Amino acid sequence: MGKTLFEKVWDAHAVRDLANGQTQLLIATHLIHEVTSPQAFGMLRDLGLKVAHPERTFATVDHIVPTDQRTEPFSDPLADAMIRELRRNCEEFGITYFDIRSGRQGIVHIVGPEQGITQPGTTIACGDSHTSTHGAFGAVAFGIGTTQIRDVLATQTMAMGKLKVRRINVDGRLRPGVYAKDVILHIIRTLGVNGGTGYAYEYGGEVFDRFSMEERMTVCNMSIEGGARAGYVNPDETTYAYLKGRPYSPKGAAWEEAVERWRSFASDADCSYDDVVHFRAEDIPPTVTWGINPGQGISIDERVPSPDTVPAEEREAVEEALAYMKLPAGRPIKGTPIDVAFLGSCTNARLSDFVEVSKYLKGRRVASGIKAIAVPGSMGVDLLCKEMGLDEIFREAGFEWREAGCSMCLAMNPDKLIGDQLCASSSNRNFKGRQGSPTGRTILMSPLMVAAAAVTGEVSDAREIFEVEELVEA
Amino acid sequence: MALEKIKLVQGRAVPVPGDAIDTDRIIPARFMKCVTFDGLGEYLFYDVRKNDDGTDKPHPLNDPRYAGASILISGANFGCGSSREHAPQALYRHGFRAVVAESFAEIFFGNCTTLGIPCLSLKRADLRALTAAVEEDPSLPVTVDVEAAAVRLGDREFAGEIRPSARQALLEGRWDPIGELLEGLPAANASLSRLGYV
Ligand code: SF4
């Protein structure tokens, strides 16, 4: 009987059994950022411990860096202190740090792949739940807490219980105007926000075979929103082509060896899964959220649910979500006025996202009164976009073009919603208050749908606004 | 490292009802601008507890009847969302020593266990009954029994669940794994070189 990628990676990295039945798991690559790591270094100092393998940890700043003015010291003294703390920790312990002067800074889940640090067949940990993103490369990647960051720093291992594996197949062809973001929003809507508890999700099928690495990353990124502890795609030629020539990718003869090794980690054809789920690509619509968790999604053509028509046990949750979102029950989601359009975050701020949107945005204008911001996920993405002149297309359309960071995905930097503003957002979380105002409202959607909302000033079907069908056929 | 063996948590309880209470709600992101966890307790549930001007909103944690409670009761998928350990740290620093809910998000559960905060799951009906009883008389002492995986309130007992590895770690005082992981460091180094990482 064959094995899944998860089992192979697990077995290769299992150091030994712990007394409570968990496994001491070796972490091949550790990524850290400024928000969740300082306390871990504090704990390390309190215990008088060292970083066991500083060469296997990489740091960058993303959550709190301002995306407008970037001269230090930053206007927010707390942010400034946190960034200084990260620099101090990296210097003291000998950790590679991609700071804002390095040209390599950005959201940690965009930087790892871009630098070739994220590699197939490895275990990756980072004090951030969207670490699942790295699974796109056939790595097993876990978001961890601060005490576990301490564990990884001190021992390059952590305590972990083995997961079950659910294979999620998406076969067929996505319809024009339907994107990786819609695929994952649809999966979460169907399987539920705790559907993945106890599982790693293995994504596959024709749609994933055809997907670029960036599309795979978008899906893996939101595995955590479906309750899964990790999500991955088996490595293939697309993976190796992406990694070839990146700064930290193996070079020369080591490259061939590495590819050989990476290939061996893919799930065997005769492996067995704990669960298998099938989706048809044609059934997946452009999907938007209407509520306050990422599972509360509907097709752009649907109506917001009504508490009267849902099963009794869901009624309370629907009422709570509608009250917070200030959406009338049973009304079409299309046409809901927005205040802000945000194109950014580790879900959708990669080159291909900006390329795709710019094709349609060219020559269009953001509706009056709408604040629209485009935030590249890394300095690398920013540079490539600028080389292609994409930033100009966005600016001419009325978007602000910002510098790399998490920006309005969460409220730790100056980019925030005000009052009960409603934001059409390409990010991954629509929790109450997530975007910085305790009453701020978020509707999650694909980047092109964000652009459509920006142009019309309301939640819109991008296929209609940008005549997607015709353009694709032409 | 000798850690406390956590077999029972006894105290008064406070229900904060609702499903899918995420870690952004438990501790809003803006309070994570800190380099230590000290002082996080006062920002627990801040945005649902406080108005913009800092005055109190109606919330169980603002209700004097529940003052000093050390056991938090909530709904399904408690602690979902961000992996921030700031959430369990804020709970701990606010004085909570156990959480009882229908279910827990995985990373949150792990983070709590590592801090020695037992997270016990109860069936929905039992959770409702427990919540109702506590709301009726918040002065009632509640016991979270880690060994029996049960919650007791007066002469009533609700059978619950806790993942066996977490239960064992709490009972044996091994909830912080650092000691054991350090013992395994030589073995880890051997694995690193076998895999060609160093
Ligand atoms: S972009 Fe958002 S989800 Fe991604 S790491 Fe930053 S804050 Fe977290």
XYZ file of C-alpha atoms and ligand atoms in Angstrom:
680
model
C 0.000 0.000 0.000
C 1.372 3.407 -0.987
C 1.617 6.470 1.209
C 0.330 10.015 0.997
C 2.720 12.940 0.787
C 1.695 13.856 4.303
C 2.693 10.428 5.640
C 6.008 10.454 3.781
C 6.951 13.908 5.034
C 5.799 13.033 8.521
C 7.783 9.795 8.625
C 10.912 11.490 7.286
C 10.723 14.230 9.936
C 9.519 12.244 12.973
C 12.368 12.328 15.493
C 10.827 10.245 18.264
C 7.654 9.577 20.233
C 6.870 11.756 23.223
C 5.434 10.538 26.499
C 1.960 11.929 25.807
C 1.702 10.071 22.503
C 2.609 13.058 20.324
C 5.606 13.060 18.017
C 8.729 15.189 18.235
C 8.687 16.499 14.683
C 11.687 18.016 12.969
C 10.997 21.363 11.315
C 13.047 21.802 8.160
C 12.307 25.476 7.739
C 11.162 28.026 10.282
C 9.775 31.406 9.270
C 9.218 34.234 11.727
C 7.719 37.724 11.691
C 7.620 40.656 14.049
C 4.299 40.039 15.806
C 4.437 36.527 17.193
C 8.187 36.055 17.671
C 9.415 38.627 20.230
C 7.814 36.823 23.172
C 9.363 33.550 21.985
C 12.837 35.084 22.068
C 11.947 36.427 25.524
C 11.089 32.911 26.695
C 14.334 31.624 25.203
C 16.317 34.207 27.156
C 14.390 33.453 30.353
C 15.320 29.793 30.011
C 18.913 30.584 29.036
C 18.555 28.735 25.718
C 20.131 29.355 22.325
C 18.728 29.047 18.824
C 19.733 25.520 17.836
C 19.860 26.074 14.064
C 19.725 29.761 13.191
C 20.508 28.887 9.562
C 17.095 27.203 9.288
C 15.087 30.250 10.404
C 14.231 33.221 8.167
C 12.621 36.470 9.275
C 10.748 39.322 7.659
C 8.360 42.104 8.678
C 4.836 42.243 7.327
C 2.013 42.757 9.813
C 2.833 46.156 11.193
C 4.930 47.825 8.515
C 3.234 50.904 7.106
C 2.496 50.681 3.384
C 2.604 54.408 2.674
C 5.607 56.033 4.270
C 8.477 53.724 5.028
C 11.153 55.883 6.542
C 12.201 54.824 10.019
C 11.424 55.507 12.760
C 7.787 54.762 11.924
C 5.192 57.174 13.191
C 3.742 54.461 15.439
C 6.254 54.015 18.298
C 4.903 50.562 19.173
C 5.372 49.359 15.607
C 8.806 50.851 15.561
C 9.723 49.084 18.803
C 8.531 45.715 17.475
C 10.569 46.045 14.330
C 13.653 47.055 16.256
C 13.097 44.053 18.502
C 13.007 41.683 15.518
C 16.223 43.162 14.167
C 17.894 42.813 17.555
C 16.783 39.185 17.904
C 17.960 38.267 14.414
C 21.312 39.936 14.967
C 21.835 38.380 18.369
C 20.956 34.854 17.267
C 22.359 34.975 13.729
C 19.081 34.662 11.821
C 18.673 35.833 8.209
C 16.385 38.848 8.192
C 14.736 40.328 5.095
C 14.116 43.890 6.254
C 12.577 46.777 4.357
C 15.950 47.769 2.956
C 16.730 44.270 1.662
C 14.478 44.385 -1.389
C 13.205 40.979 -0.230
C 10.787 42.007 2.510
C 7.119 41.171 2.254
C 4.368 39.007 3.664
C 6.132 35.956 5.047
C 3.983 33.534 3.008
C 4.870 35.332 -0.204
C 8.553 35.786 0.601
C 9.260 32.101 1.446
C 8.174 30.772 -1.975
C 9.569 33.753 -3.860
C 13.035 33.236 -2.361
C 12.943 29.484 -2.988
C 13.047 28.831 0.762
C 9.767 26.912 0.599
C 10.603 23.480 -0.827
C 8.737 20.212 -1.458
C 8.905 17.312 0.955
C 9.816 19.495 3.917
C 8.134 20.514 7.145
C 7.658 24.238 7.611
C 6.464 26.112 10.689
C 5.666 29.765 11.245
C 3.863 31.614 14.008
C 1.038 32.471 11.681
C -2.036 30.484 10.752
C -1.682 31.060 6.997
C 1.519 29.045 6.959
C -0.665 26.476 5.179
C 0.123 28.537 2.039
C 3.500 26.814 1.706
C 1.715 23.489 1.214
C 1.250 24.545 -2.415
C 4.799 23.253 -2.925
C 4.148 19.836 -1.448
C 5.492 20.878 1.939
C 3.687 20.120 5.195
C 3.367 23.547 6.739
C 1.933 24.386 10.138
C 0.852 27.624 11.754
C 2.029 27.573 15.369
C 1.730 29.551 18.595
C 4.461 31.582 20.247
C 5.457 28.910 22.765
C 5.949 26.544 19.836
C 8.099 29.171 18.112
C 10.265 28.967 21.214
C 10.336 25.178 20.850
C 11.395 25.360 17.209
C 14.026 28.002 17.926
C 15.466 25.991 20.796
C 15.301 22.517 19.252
C 14.321 22.817 15.547
C 11.440 20.504 16.522
C 7.977 20.710 17.989
C 5.457 18.381 19.596
C 2.639 17.457 17.258
C 0.000 14.786 16.792
C -0.353 13.118 13.406
C -3.195 14.309 11.163
C -5.658 12.471 8.975
C -5.630 13.296 5.256
C -8.642 14.324 3.213
C -8.193 14.332 -0.539
C -10.166 17.117 -2.235
C -10.520 16.581 -5.972
C -11.633 19.351 -8.273
C -12.088 17.978 -11.780
C -13.300 19.600 -14.968
C -12.668 23.169 -16.078
C -13.350 26.381 -14.209
C -15.686 28.725 -16.038
C -14.261 32.073 -17.223
C -14.169 34.624 -14.427
C -13.883 31.909 -11.756
C -10.582 31.841 -9.889
C -8.610 29.908 -7.290
C -10.139 32.176 -4.634
C -13.614 31.067 -5.678
C -12.507 27.434 -5.517
C -11.425 27.694 -1.894
C -14.376 29.866 -0.819
C -16.648 27.250 -2.410
C -14.835 24.366 -0.692
C -15.093 26.072 2.706
C -18.709 26.964 2.145
C -19.440 23.319 1.346
C -17.300 21.521 3.948
C -17.744 24.132 6.684
C -15.353 26.173 8.787
C -14.664 23.214 11.082
C -14.967 20.563 8.398
C -11.204 20.167 8.356
C -10.667 19.594 12.084
C -8.035 16.898 12.540
C -7.154 16.858 8.840
C -4.558 17.953 6.382
C -6.234 18.734 3.061
C -4.613 17.320 -0.049
C -5.890 19.212 -3.107
C -5.752 17.582 -6.507
C -7.570 16.849 -9.732
C -7.507 18.474 -13.147
C -7.995 21.999 -11.852
C -4.990 21.772 -9.546
C -2.895 20.043 -12.196
C -3.465 23.073 -14.434
C -3.159 25.701 -11.696
C -0.041 27.855 -11.488
C 1.917 27.863 -8.228
C 0.334 31.181 -7.320
C -3.165 29.770 -7.743
C -2.235 26.735 -5.654
C -0.955 29.083 -2.957
C -4.266 30.964 -2.889
C -6.145 27.740 -2.176
C -3.667 26.304 0.341
C -3.586 29.680 2.124
C -7.211 29.371 3.194
C -7.085 25.706 4.298
C -6.987 27.021 7.834
C -10.277 28.840 7.224
C -11.791 25.417 6.578
C -10.485 24.206 9.933
C -7.693 22.072 8.420
C -4.333 22.207 10.170
C -2.478 22.098 6.843
C -3.231 21.941 3.122
C -1.046 20.857 0.233
C -0.752 20.019 -3.444
C 1.599 17.287 -4.638
C 4.732 18.670 -6.284
C 4.961 18.358 -10.066
C 6.694 19.973 -13.050
C 4.909 23.262 -12.340
C 6.438 23.275 -8.866
C 9.978 22.577 -10.063
C 9.741 25.153 -12.860
C 8.669 27.783 -10.316
C 11.528 26.994 -7.946
C 14.297 26.783 -10.518
C 16.797 29.625 -10.206
C 15.296 31.202 -7.072
C 17.855 32.606 -4.586
C 17.596 29.705 -2.096
C 16.818 26.922 -4.578
C 19.501 24.270 -5.048
C 21.881 24.994 -7.911
C 23.852 22.920 -10.431
C 24.067 19.187 -9.775
C 22.271 19.650 -6.464
C 19.222 20.861 -8.406
C 18.731 17.541 -10.244
C 19.183 15.617 -7.015
C 16.696 17.832 -5.247
C 14.053 17.413 -7.938
C 14.529 13.652 -7.801
C 14.041 13.720 -4.056
C 11.063 16.098 -4.203
C 9.362 13.870 -6.762
C 9.593 10.918 -4.392
C 7.452 12.725 -1.817
C 4.311 12.973 -3.975
C 1.427 10.770 -2.841
C 1.548 7.292 -4.352
C -1.165 6.318 -6.796
C -2.246 3.460 -4.520
C -2.250 5.403 -1.245
C -5.376 5.525 0.850
C -6.981 8.631 2.296
C -9.040 8.997 5.432
C -11.640 10.802 3.359
C -12.149 11.826 -0.259
C -14.359 14.647 -1.534
C -15.130 15.524 -5.146
C -16.075 18.838 -6.696
C -16.909 19.658 -10.305
C -15.129 22.786 -11.483
C -18.128 23.787 -13.603
C -20.295 23.953 -10.457
C -18.094 26.580 -8.800
C -19.437 30.135 -9.169
C -17.748 33.432 -8.385
C -18.218 33.292 -4.630
C -18.512 36.073 -2.075
C -19.060 36.002 1.666
C -22.078 37.655 3.250
C -21.371 36.951 6.928
C -18.698 37.001 9.595
C -16.814 33.803 8.916
C -15.284 32.571 5.650
C -17.751 29.673 5.443
C -20.661 32.079 5.126
C -20.332 32.359 1.367
C -22.742 32.430 -1.562
C -22.605 32.667 -5.313
C -22.638 36.223 -6.635
C -26.096 35.434 -8.071
C -27.554 34.299 -4.787
C -29.498 36.063 -2.096
C -28.245 36.584 1.422
C -29.874 33.894 3.600
C -32.837 34.634 5.770
C -33.093 33.335 9.349
C -36.579 32.024 8.497
C -35.375 29.701 5.772
C -32.313 28.119 7.392
C -32.347 25.080 9.733
C -33.201 26.003 13.323
C -29.679 25.357 14.642
C -28.218 27.889 12.179
C -30.772 30.615 12.840
C -28.906 32.362 15.626
C -25.653 32.467 13.668
C -27.395 33.869 10.593
C -29.159 36.535 12.653
C -25.904 37.537 14.320
C -24.066 37.749 10.998
C -26.788 39.744 9.241
C -27.068 42.170 12.146
C -23.317 42.760 12.151
C -23.100 43.047 8.369
C -26.207 45.296 8.302
C -27.547 43.280 5.383
C -31.290 42.765 4.999
C -32.244 39.077 5.024
C -33.070 37.496 1.689
C -31.736 40.295 -0.515
C -29.421 39.677 -3.474
C -25.793 40.241 -2.461
C -25.157 41.864 -5.820
C -25.678 45.602 -5.579
C -24.576 45.916 -1.949
C -22.791 49.311 -1.773
C -19.158 49.221 -0.707
C -16.863 51.907 0.736
C -13.418 50.383 0.329
C -11.787 47.988 -2.152
C -8.690 46.151 -0.918
C -6.511 44.133 -3.250
C -3.774 42.568 -1.183
C -2.878 39.977 1.530
C -1.096 36.630 1.443
C -4.128 35.105 -0.275
C -4.065 37.309 -3.366
C -1.229 39.818 -3.670
C 1.046 37.972 -6.055
C 2.150 38.994 -9.521
C -0.493 36.924 -11.331
C -3.273 38.593 -9.322
C -2.187 42.053 -10.432
C -1.569 40.894 -14.006
C -5.038 39.382 -14.266
C -6.846 42.377 -12.776
C -4.873 44.915 -14.805
C -6.063 43.299 -18.047
C -9.596 44.331 -17.204
C -8.956 47.456 -15.169
C -7.092 49.235 -17.928
C -9.088 52.262 -19.001
C -11.662 51.909 -16.214
C -12.199 54.211 -13.230
C -12.846 53.512 -9.572
C -16.330 54.816 -8.694
C -16.356 58.164 -6.936
C -16.212 58.073 -3.168
C -14.621 54.601 -3.082
C -11.231 54.172 -1.453
C -9.329 51.572 -3.460
C -5.895 50.285 -2.505
C -3.611 47.788 -4.208
C -0.877 46.370 -1.998
C 1.734 44.019 -3.465
C 2.552 41.143 -1.147
C 6.295 41.624 -1.312
C 8.938 44.028 -2.533
C 9.671 41.416 -5.185
C 6.070 41.473 -6.439
C 6.113 45.282 -6.318
C 9.227 45.412 -8.467
C 7.885 42.978 -11.083
C 4.583 44.880 -11.250
C 6.440 48.148 -11.753
C 8.617 46.640 -14.462
C 5.432 45.698 -16.288
C 3.849 49.089 -15.676
C 0.969 47.535 -13.750
C 1.186 50.065 -10.939
C 0.430 52.777 -13.497
C -2.682 50.962 -14.704
C -3.931 50.725 -11.135
C -3.087 54.358 -10.380
C -4.750 55.615 -13.521
C -7.868 53.693 -12.544
C -7.888 55.462 -9.187
C -6.271 52.839 -6.962
C -3.573 53.822 -4.508
C -0.494 51.678 -5.139
C 1.180 50.858 -1.829
C 4.345 49.226 -0.557
C 4.565 45.586 0.501
C 2.883 44.370 3.697
C -0.234 42.846 5.222
C -1.945 46.227 5.077
C -5.708 46.151 5.483
C -5.905 42.389 5.955
C -5.702 43.034 9.677
C -5.569 46.026 11.921
C -1.962 46.266 12.938
C -0.762 49.044 10.665
C -2.260 52.371 9.608
C -4.486 50.807 6.889
C -7.843 50.322 8.588
C -11.549 50.542 7.971
C -13.319 53.431 9.669
C -16.650 52.989 11.442
C -18.911 50.515 9.682
C -17.297 50.873 6.267
C -17.857 47.893 4.022
C -14.790 46.513 2.278
C -14.638 44.355 -0.827
C -11.507 42.426 0.043
C -9.199 39.875 -1.567
C -7.975 38.782 1.893
C -8.953 35.666 3.826
C -10.887 36.659 6.928
C -14.162 38.456 7.404
C -14.321 38.193 11.178
C -15.923 40.987 13.170
C -13.461 43.844 13.476
C -10.792 42.061 11.423
C -9.991 45.054 9.248
C -9.422 47.438 12.101
C -12.743 48.957 13.024
C -14.849 47.117 15.630
C -17.867 47.659 13.359
C -16.056 47.406 10.010
C -17.491 44.930 7.508
C -15.691 42.641 5.079
C -16.841 40.776 1.999
C -14.277 38.273 0.749
C -13.918 37.703 -2.992
C -11.449 37.170 -5.813
C -9.179 40.021 -6.934
C -11.161 40.569 -10.137
C -14.380 40.811 -8.129
C -12.674 43.398 -5.906
C -11.845 45.394 -9.029
C -15.441 45.079 -10.249
C -16.714 46.338 -6.894
C -14.242 49.224 -6.993
C -15.376 50.269 -10.452
C -19.113 50.081 -9.740
C -19.089 51.030 -6.056
C -21.104 47.933 -5.210
C -20.714 44.172 -4.998
C -20.823 43.150 -8.661
C -20.382 40.200 -10.961
C -16.996 40.810 -12.548
C -18.039 38.727 -15.558
C -20.714 41.289 -16.384
C -18.743 44.418 -15.529
C -15.678 43.393 -17.485
C -17.405 41.255 -20.115
C -15.125 38.428 -19.058
C -16.712 35.741 -21.210
C -16.187 37.597 -24.495
C -12.674 38.689 -23.678
C -11.616 35.155 -22.915
C -13.136 33.809 -26.151
C -11.695 36.559 -28.320
C 11.267 21.018 34.408
C 8.734 20.248 37.070
C 5.360 21.524 36.031
C 2.157 21.548 37.973
C -0.061 18.506 37.440
C -3.399 19.866 36.336
C -6.135 17.501 37.445
C -8.939 19.801 38.541
C -9.842 23.394 37.892
C -12.311 24.729 40.420
C -13.898 28.119 40.492
C -16.799 30.149 39.285
C -17.676 30.229 35.621
C -18.807 32.826 33.099
C -20.671 31.981 29.910
C -19.709 33.937 26.790
C -22.178 32.335 24.408
C -21.799 32.144 20.637
C -20.284 29.885 18.016
C -17.033 30.445 16.126
C -15.693 33.081 18.481
C -12.422 33.787 16.722
C -9.094 34.877 18.141
C -9.506 38.344 16.588
C -12.510 38.747 18.856
C -10.732 37.274 21.878
C -7.870 39.742 21.412
C -8.180 42.329 18.632
C -5.047 42.564 16.478
C -4.142 46.097 17.477
C -3.357 44.921 21.008
C -0.748 42.561 19.619
C 1.662 45.432 19.200
C 3.688 44.358 22.188
C 6.926 42.535 22.776
C 5.719 40.708 25.902
C 2.396 39.101 26.801
C 2.179 41.001 30.119
C -0.859 43.195 30.390
C -2.845 41.444 27.645
C -5.533 40.416 30.135
C -7.188 43.782 30.201
C -7.771 43.719 26.426
C -9.543 40.361 26.447
C -12.675 40.583 24.245
C -12.015 44.321 24.093
C -14.143 45.280 21.100
C -17.209 43.416 22.294
C -16.723 44.646 25.862
C -15.958 48.318 25.305
C -17.440 51.244 23.413
C -15.224 53.517 21.335
C -14.972 55.936 24.272
C -13.768 53.165 26.605
C -17.021 52.780 28.526
C -18.463 49.318 29.078
C -20.866 47.569 26.725
C -23.167 44.925 28.147
C -20.985 41.799 28.166
C -20.709 38.906 30.613
C -17.121 39.892 31.447
C -18.369 43.331 32.504
C -21.122 41.848 34.652
C -20.163 42.065 38.341
C -22.059 38.839 39.028
C -19.285 36.992 37.178
C -16.334 38.911 38.593
C -13.412 36.635 39.435
C -14.619 33.736 37.300
C -11.833 31.376 36.255
C -13.716 29.071 33.888
C -14.950 30.337 30.535
C -17.931 28.689 28.842
C -18.568 29.222 25.132
C -19.943 27.552 21.979
C -18.684 25.618 18.974
C -15.331 26.158 17.194
C -14.047 28.430 19.936
C -10.738 30.113 19.131
C -10.875 29.766 15.351
C -8.905 32.005 13.021
C -5.503 33.445 13.726
C -2.940 31.238 15.459
C -2.000 34.082 17.806
C -1.025 32.768 21.227
C -2.020 36.218 22.428
C -5.565 34.819 22.696
C -4.890 32.092 25.293
C -2.339 34.382 26.943
C -5.001 37.086 27.329
C -7.431 34.530 28.768
C -4.805 33.287 31.205
C -3.767 36.767 32.271
C -7.386 37.732 32.760
C -7.596 34.869 35.241
C -9.045 32.002 33.230
C -7.690 28.551 34.028
C -10.028 26.372 31.938
C -12.321 26.714 28.924
C -15.447 24.638 28.351
C -17.013 24.764 24.888
C -18.714 22.568 22.322
C -15.552 22.349 20.244
C -12.241 24.151 19.749
C -10.149 25.258 16.799
C -7.036 23.114 16.649
C -4.245 25.650 16.934
C -6.038 27.405 19.788
C -6.503 24.092 21.589
C -2.814 23.301 21.257
C -1.766 26.770 22.377
C -3.983 26.518 25.481
C -2.684 23.081 26.391
C 0.895 24.315 26.173
C 0.009 27.020 28.692
C -1.685 24.520 31.012
C -5.225 25.655 30.242
C -7.477 22.605 29.854
C -10.038 22.887 27.031
C -12.941 20.537 27.586
C -15.649 19.842 24.991
C -19.256 19.223 26.041
C -22.238 18.165 23.959
C -24.400 21.073 22.865
C -27.349 20.147 25.099
C -25.108 19.770 28.152
C -23.398 23.036 27.371
C -26.804 24.739 27.225
C -27.789 23.212 30.575
C -24.484 24.247 32.161
C -24.776 27.768 30.752
C -28.366 28.101 32.009
C -27.427 26.917 35.483
C -24.472 29.314 35.712
C -26.494 32.223 34.383
C -29.156 31.539 36.990
C -26.667 31.422 39.836
C -23.177 32.680 38.954
C -21.955 32.039 42.489
C -22.131 28.261 42.011
C -18.735 26.571 42.140
C -17.895 24.697 38.965
C -15.304 21.943 38.665
C -13.517 21.004 35.458
C -12.213 17.507 36.085
C -9.436 16.807 33.603
C -8.949 13.231 34.755
C -12.623 12.306 34.360
C -13.088 14.648 31.375
C -16.201 16.020 33.020
C -17.682 19.217 34.370
C -19.418 19.220 37.741
C -21.792 21.763 39.130
C -23.413 20.968 42.467
C -24.614 17.386 42.177
C -24.795 17.462 38.391
C -22.079 16.044 36.200
C -21.659 16.548 32.451
C -19.444 14.072 30.653
C -17.145 15.777 28.191
C -14.152 15.096 26.024
C -10.539 16.145 25.884
C -7.950 14.860 23.413
C -6.041 12.013 25.134
C -2.564 13.473 24.466
C -3.611 16.796 26.015
C -5.309 15.119 28.953
C -2.242 13.036 29.669
C 0.099 16.002 29.311
C -1.969 18.037 31.789
C -2.341 15.208 34.305
C 1.343 14.334 34.242
C 2.580 17.913 34.327
C 4.057 17.676 30.838
C 1.932 20.317 29.190
C 4.927 22.443 28.294
C 6.976 20.095 26.092
C 10.245 22.063 26.069
C 12.039 19.768 28.541
C 11.271 16.663 26.549
C 12.085 18.363 23.239
C 15.477 19.430 24.558
C 16.188 15.846 25.617
C 15.517 14.899 22.000
C 17.845 17.534 20.558
C 20.692 15.096 19.739
C 18.222 12.847 17.929
C 16.848 15.886 16.103
C 20.346 16.893 15.010
C 20.899 13.384 13.690
C 17.668 13.636 11.661
C 18.745 17.002 10.303
C 21.985 15.647 8.939
C 20.343 12.439 7.666
C 17.938 14.615 5.654
C 20.790 16.742 4.418
C 19.510 19.954 5.979
C 22.784 20.687 7.761
S -1.765 39.131 4.883
Fe -3.265 38.859 6.468
S -3.537 36.689 6.719
Fe -1.660 37.013 5.557
S -0.028 36.982 7.078
Fe -0.653 39.117 6.797
S -2.219 39.457 8.338
Fe -1.949 37.262 8.176
